[in-house]
């Protein structure tokens, strides 16, 4: 099992550019979560999916953020347009139905200049 | 909403020393997890421990749900234990919508 796979690991972009972060959950996991980690706010949930359907997106900061899960093995988090305050580490996590433990990916470190 | 507080915020240990990290939460929970974030940023689940005590090698955890706290014990610390330790509890009934504490940053010196 390769675990939760995220890409890119690092992204540096300029303000106003579109950013797309990608995640492949563990095969067979029905739940997928996107978290953001910053020094100021710590780890916070942005959105999560169950069986590819968005369940709770109340943590998505604003309309510039969007997330999709077109199939069980792939999800994207998009920021358009990006701003310097979006700089953070974005984590994807997954878990199986009925399980309690989340498995996190290695994270994508985003820097918006 | 539920509040999660961890203490101490920072901890420096000499290799071989023992330590206790604490997590207080403001409401009853049916799920509590401890994570370790290593210096490279990877978040690893250490324990799922809604109540009782569990042990895994040099690490053990105890949750007293009725008193709304959990403790993480690290014995005979090693430099590889360095990093940030987070506890997390679910927001409402969602097992995945975890609320994380601010963490305890542990530095183990050789």
mmCIF file of C-alpha atoms in Angstrom:
data_model
loop_
_atom_site.group_PDB
_atom_site.id
_atom_site.type_symbol
_atom_site.label_atom_id
_atom_site.label_comp_id
_atom_site.label_asym_id
_atom_site.label_seq_id
_atom_site.Cartn_x
_atom_site.Cartn_y
_atom_site.Cartn_z
ATOM 1 C CA UNK A 1 0.000 0.000 0.000
ATOM 2 C CA UNK A 2 1.564 3.288 -1.102
ATOM 3 C CA UNK A 3 -0.455 5.360 1.328
ATOM 4 C CA UNK A 4 -2.088 8.658 0.448
ATOM 5 C CA UNK A 5 -0.258 10.258 -2.461
ATOM 6 C CA UNK A 6 -0.165 14.022 -2.916
ATOM 7 C CA UNK A 7 1.316 16.149 -5.628
ATOM 8 C CA UNK A 8 3.068 18.434 -6.007
ATOM 9 C CA UNK A 9 5.091 18.313 -2.814
ATOM 10 C CA UNK A 10 6.142 21.911 -3.246
ATOM 11 C CA UNK A 11 4.624 24.685 -5.325
ATOM 12 C CA UNK A 12 5.769 28.246 -5.636
ATOM 13 C CA UNK A 13 3.563 30.544 -7.643
ATOM 14 C CA UNK A 14 2.757 34.183 -8.072
ATOM 15 C CA UNK A 15 -0.314 35.926 -6.809
ATOM 16 C CA UNK A 16 -3.218 35.590 -9.201
ATOM 17 C CA UNK A 17 -2.150 32.274 -10.655
ATOM 18 C CA UNK A 18 -4.249 29.141 -10.516
ATOM 19 C CA UNK A 19 -3.031 26.350 -8.255
ATOM 20 C CA UNK A 20 -4.164 22.730 -8.441
ATOM 21 C CA UNK A 21 -3.246 20.236 -5.755
ATOM 22 C CA UNK A 22 -3.843 16.544 -6.289
ATOM 23 C CA UNK A 23 -4.525 13.588 -4.061
ATOM 24 C CA UNK A 24 -4.817 9.852 -4.510
ATOM 25 C CA UNK A 25 -6.385 8.215 -1.445
ATOM 26 C CA UNK A 26 -5.675 4.723 -0.222
ATOM 27 C CA UNK A 27 -7.515 2.185 -2.336
ATOM 28 C CA UNK A 28 -10.768 1.159 -0.703
ATOM 29 C CA UNK A 29 -11.035 4.214 1.519
ATOM 30 C CA UNK A 30 -14.438 5.807 1.200
ATOM 31 C CA UNK A 31 -13.665 9.105 2.886
ATOM 32 C CA UNK A 32 -11.282 11.800 1.699
ATOM 33 C CA UNK A 33 -10.373 14.957 3.572
ATOM 34 C CA UNK A 34 -8.498 18.124 2.694
ATOM 35 C CA UNK A 35 -6.798 19.942 5.577
ATOM 36 C CA UNK A 36 -4.739 23.102 5.628
ATOM 37 C CA UNK A 37 -1.962 23.829 8.111
ATOM 38 C CA UNK A 38 -0.709 27.321 8.886
ATOM 39 C CA UNK A 39 1.228 28.763 11.789
ATOM 40 C CA UNK A 40 -1.628 31.053 12.717
ATOM 41 C CA UNK A 41 -4.580 28.664 12.470
ATOM 42 C CA UNK A 42 -2.985 25.252 12.890
ATOM 43 C CA UNK A 43 -4.624 22.290 11.174
ATOM 44 C CA UNK A 44 -8.112 22.953 9.886
ATOM 45 C CA UNK A 45 -10.474 20.916 7.774
ATOM 46 C CA UNK A 46 -11.398 22.465 4.440
ATOM 47 C CA UNK A 47 -13.717 19.839 2.952
ATOM 48 C CA UNK A 48 -14.402 16.134 3.019
ATOM 49 C CA UNK A 49 -15.967 13.626 0.647
ATOM 50 C CA UNK A 50 -17.780 10.359 1.190
ATOM 51 C CA UNK A 51 -17.983 8.059 -1.828
ATOM 52 C CA UNK A 52 -16.870 10.949 -4.041
ATOM 53 C CA UNK A 53 -19.662 13.252 -2.819
ATOM 54 C CA UNK A 54 -18.771 16.443 -0.923
ATOM 55 C CA UNK A 55 -20.294 16.189 2.549
ATOM 56 C CA UNK A 56 -19.036 19.251 4.392
ATOM 57 C CA UNK A 57 -17.333 22.173 2.699
ATOM 58 C CA UNK A 58 -17.931 24.679 5.477
ATOM 59 C CA UNK A 59 -14.207 25.012 6.016
ATOM 60 C CA UNK A 60 -13.482 26.192 2.492
ATOM 61 C CA UNK A 61 -12.340 29.765 3.065
ATOM 62 C CA UNK A 62 -13.963 31.431 0.078
ATOM 63 C CA UNK A 63 -15.101 31.011 -3.472
ATOM 64 C CA UNK A 64 -11.550 31.029 -4.742
ATOM 65 C CA UNK A 65 -11.242 27.509 -3.362
ATOM 66 C CA UNK A 66 -12.897 24.523 -4.987
ATOM 67 C CA UNK A 67 -12.488 20.778 -4.608
ATOM 68 C CA UNK A 68 -13.570 17.877 -6.737
ATOM 69 C CA UNK A 69 -13.486 14.123 -6.545
ATOM 70 C CA UNK A 70 -14.323 12.755 -9.996
ATOM 71 C CA UNK A 71 -13.675 9.151 -8.944
ATOM 72 C CA UNK A 72 -12.707 7.085 -5.945
ATOM 73 C CA UNK A 73 -8.997 7.335 -6.623
ATOM 74 C CA UNK A 74 -8.488 11.023 -7.313
ATOM 75 C CA UNK A 75 -9.280 14.412 -5.852
ATOM 76 C CA UNK A 76 -8.185 17.959 -6.599
ATOM 77 C CA UNK A 77 -8.117 21.154 -4.602
ATOM 78 C CA UNK A 78 -7.995 24.242 -6.739
ATOM 79 C CA UNK A 79 -7.277 27.838 -5.802
ATOM 80 C CA UNK A 80 -8.083 30.472 -8.386
ATOM 81 C CA UNK A 81 -6.822 33.149 -8.146
ATOM 82 C CA UNK A 82 -4.206 32.458 -5.504
ATOM 83 C CA UNK A 83 -3.198 35.016 -2.890
ATOM 84 C CA UNK A 84 -0.190 35.220 -0.559
ATOM 85 C CA UNK A 85 -2.398 34.379 2.435
ATOM 86 C CA UNK A 86 -3.102 31.000 0.844
ATOM 87 C CA UNK A 87 0.481 29.988 1.542
ATOM 88 C CA UNK A 88 0.265 26.886 3.731
ATOM 89 C CA UNK A 89 0.753 23.148 3.756
ATOM 90 C CA UNK A 90 -2.262 21.344 2.346
ATOM 91 C CA UNK A 91 -2.834 17.811 3.507
ATOM 92 C CA UNK A 92 -5.046 15.154 2.071
ATOM 93 C CA UNK A 93 -6.199 12.282 4.282
ATOM 94 C CA UNK A 94 -8.381 9.251 3.806
ATOM 95 C CA UNK A 95 -10.055 6.570 5.882
ATOM 96 C CA UNK A 96 -12.181 3.527 5.339
ATOM 97 C CA UNK A 97 -15.867 3.456 6.159
ATOM 98 C CA UNK A 98 -16.361 2.400 9.759
ATOM 99 C CA UNK A 99 -12.748 3.130 10.632
ATOM 100 C CA UNK A 100 -11.692 5.825 13.052
ATOM 101 C CA UNK A 101 -8.129 6.502 12.039
ATOM 102 C CA UNK A 102 -7.121 8.947 9.352
ATOM 103 C CA UNK A 103 -4.100 8.369 7.162
ATOM 104 C CA UNK A 104 -2.485 11.560 5.953
ATOM 105 C CA UNK A 105 -0.495 12.216 2.838
ATOM 106 C CA UNK A 106 2.879 13.938 2.966
ATOM 107 C CA UNK A 107 1.330 17.321 2.211
ATOM 108 C CA UNK A 108 1.753 19.941 -0.481
ATOM 109 C CA UNK A 109 3.602 23.066 0.591
ATOM 110 C CA UNK A 110 2.251 26.064 -1.277
ATOM 111 C CA UNK A 111 3.983 29.410 -1.405
ATOM 112 C CA UNK A 112 2.218 32.284 -3.124
ATOM 113 C CA UNK A 113 4.461 35.269 -3.786
ATOM 114 C CA UNK B 1 -17.720 24.419 19.509
ATOM 115 C CA UNK B 2 -15.446 21.992 21.235
ATOM 116 C CA UNK B 3 -12.088 23.334 22.352
ATOM 117 C CA UNK B 4 -8.855 21.362 22.465
ATOM 118 C CA UNK B 5 -5.921 22.554 24.540
ATOM 119 C CA UNK B 6 -2.517 20.964 24.701
ATOM 120 C CA UNK B 7 0.291 21.461 27.155
ATOM 121 C CA UNK B 8 3.083 22.200 27.336
ATOM 122 C CA UNK B 9 3.448 24.067 24.035
ATOM 123 C CA UNK B 10 7.166 23.336 23.929
ATOM 124 C CA UNK B 11 9.304 20.687 25.563
ATOM 125 C CA UNK B 12 13.033 20.071 25.419
ATOM 126 C CA UNK B 13 14.352 16.758 26.653
ATOM 127 C CA UNK B 14 17.667 15.049 26.937
ATOM 128 C CA UNK B 15 17.770 11.716 25.191
ATOM 129 C CA UNK B 16 16.639 8.987 27.561
ATOM 130 C CA UNK B 17 14.295 11.171 29.574
ATOM 131 C CA UNK B 18 10.574 10.517 30.019
ATOM 132 C CA UNK B 19 7.789 12.976 29.321
ATOM 133 C CA UNK B 20 4.048 13.440 29.614
ATOM 134 C CA UNK B 21 2.002 15.493 27.182
ATOM 135 C CA UNK B 22 -1.513 16.555 28.032
ATOM 136 C CA UNK B 23 -4.644 17.202 25.998
ATOM 137 C CA UNK B 24 -7.757 18.773 27.514
ATOM 138 C CA UNK B 25 -11.040 18.964 25.655
ATOM 139 C CA UNK B 26 -14.119 20.952 26.504
ATOM 140 C CA UNK B 27 -16.884 18.487 25.704
ATOM 141 C CA UNK B 28 -17.490 14.757 25.773
ATOM 142 C CA UNK B 29 -16.031 12.885 22.824
ATOM 143 C CA UNK B 30 -16.230 9.375 21.437
ATOM 144 C CA UNK B 31 -13.004 9.588 19.526
ATOM 145 C CA UNK B 32 -9.593 10.962 20.382
ATOM 146 C CA UNK B 33 -6.471 10.533 18.332
ATOM 147 C CA UNK B 34 -2.830 11.384 18.890
ATOM 148 C CA UNK B 35 -0.617 12.264 15.929
ATOM 149 C CA UNK B 36 3.076 12.880 15.547
ATOM 150 C CA UNK B 37 4.263 15.339 12.929
ATOM 151 C CA UNK B 38 7.908 14.641 12.228
ATOM 152 C CA UNK B 39 10.411 17.351 11.296
ATOM 153 C CA UNK B 40 9.711 16.645 7.612
ATOM 154 C CA UNK B 41 6.032 17.428 8.102
ATOM 155 C CA UNK B 42 4.566 13.955 7.866
ATOM 156 C CA UNK B 43 1.568 13.349 10.138
ATOM 157 C CA UNK B 44 1.475 9.873 11.610
ATOM 158 C CA UNK B 45 -1.353 8.496 13.685
ATOM 159 C CA UNK B 46 -0.060 7.185 17.000
ATOM 160 C CA UNK B 47 -3.195 6.196 18.860
ATOM 161 C CA UNK B 48 -6.919 6.050 18.524
ATOM 162 C CA UNK B 49 -7.941 6.194 22.166
ATOM 163 C CA UNK B 50 -11.438 7.384 23.098
ATOM 164 C CA UNK B 51 -10.993 5.932 26.593
ATOM 165 C CA UNK B 52 -8.687 3.724 28.587
ATOM 166 C CA UNK B 53 -4.997 3.063 28.050
ATOM 167 C CA UNK B 54 -2.997 1.791 25.102
ATOM 168 C CA UNK B 55 0.681 1.122 24.690
ATOM 169 C CA UNK B 56 2.865 0.911 21.639
ATOM 170 C CA UNK B 57 6.514 0.382 22.430
ATOM 171 C CA UNK B 58 7.912 3.352 24.325
ATOM 172 C CA UNK B 59 4.703 5.312 23.831
ATOM 173 C CA UNK B 60 1.493 4.952 25.745
ATOM 174 C CA UNK B 61 -1.682 6.971 25.995
ATOM 175 C CA UNK B 62 -4.462 7.270 28.505
ATOM 176 C CA UNK B 63 -7.793 8.991 28.031
ATOM 177 C CA UNK B 64 -10.110 9.748 30.938
ATOM 178 C CA UNK B 65 -13.207 10.658 29.009
ATOM 179 C CA UNK B 66 -15.276 11.561 32.081
ATOM 180 C CA UNK B 67 -12.691 14.152 33.073
ATOM 181 C CA UNK B 68 -12.078 15.287 29.488
ATOM 182 C CA UNK B 69 -8.364 14.805 29.176
ATOM 183 C CA UNK B 70 -5.830 12.540 27.573
ATOM 184 C CA UNK B 71 -2.162 11.968 28.308
ATOM 185 C CA UNK B 72 0.602 10.794 26.017
ATOM 186 C CA UNK B 73 3.622 9.239 27.705
ATOM 187 C CA UNK B 74 6.973 8.966 26.013
ATOM 188 C CA UNK B 75 9.543 6.884 27.835
ATOM 189 C CA UNK B 76 13.280 6.719 27.183
ATOM 190 C CA UNK B 77 12.979 9.445 24.561
ATOM 191 C CA UNK B 78 15.069 9.303 21.410
ATOM 192 C CA UNK B 79 16.063 12.026 18.977
ATOM 193 C CA UNK B 80 13.671 10.482 16.475
ATOM 194 C CA UNK B 81 10.793 11.364 18.818
ATOM 195 C CA UNK B 82 11.323 15.043 18.001
ATOM 196 C CA UNK B 83 8.498 16.835 16.253
ATOM 197 C CA UNK B 84 5.057 18.100 17.114
ATOM 198 C CA UNK B 85 2.471 15.980 18.875
ATOM 199 C CA UNK B 86 -1.171 16.746 18.221
ATOM 200 C CA UNK B 87 -4.312 15.455 19.788
ATOM 201 C CA UNK B 88 -7.527 15.628 17.795
ATOM 202 C CA UNK B 89 -11.191 15.073 18.508
ATOM 203 C CA UNK B 90 -14.161 15.030 16.147
ATOM 204 C CA UNK B 91 -16.372 18.024 15.633
ATOM 205 C CA UNK B 92 -19.913 16.830 16.249
ATOM 206 C CA UNK B 93 -20.648 13.352 14.969
ATOM 207 C CA UNK B 94 -18.243 13.388 12.057
ATOM 208 C CA UNK B 95 -15.344 11.039 12.699
ATOM 209 C CA UNK B 96 -13.299 12.712 10.047
ATOM 210 C CA UNK B 97 -13.872 16.338 10.852
ATOM 211 C CA UNK B 98 -11.154 16.365 13.450
ATOM 212 C CA UNK B 99 -10.381 19.417 15.520
ATOM 213 C CA UNK B 100 -6.683 19.570 16.262
ATOM 214 C CA UNK B 101 -5.027 21.116 19.261
ATOM 215 C CA UNK B 102 -2.145 23.498 18.680
ATOM 216 C CA UNK B 103 0.312 20.770 19.491
ATOM 217 C CA UNK B 104 3.312 20.207 21.738
ATOM 218 C CA UNK B 105 6.648 20.749 20.051
ATOM 219 C CA UNK B 106 9.138 18.232 21.391
ATOM 220 C CA UNK B 107 12.864 18.494 20.888
ATOM 221 C CA UNK B 108 15.000 15.609 22.080
ATOM 222 C CA UNK B 109 18.684 16.465 22.380
ATOM 223 C CA UNK B 110 21.413 13.810 22.038
#
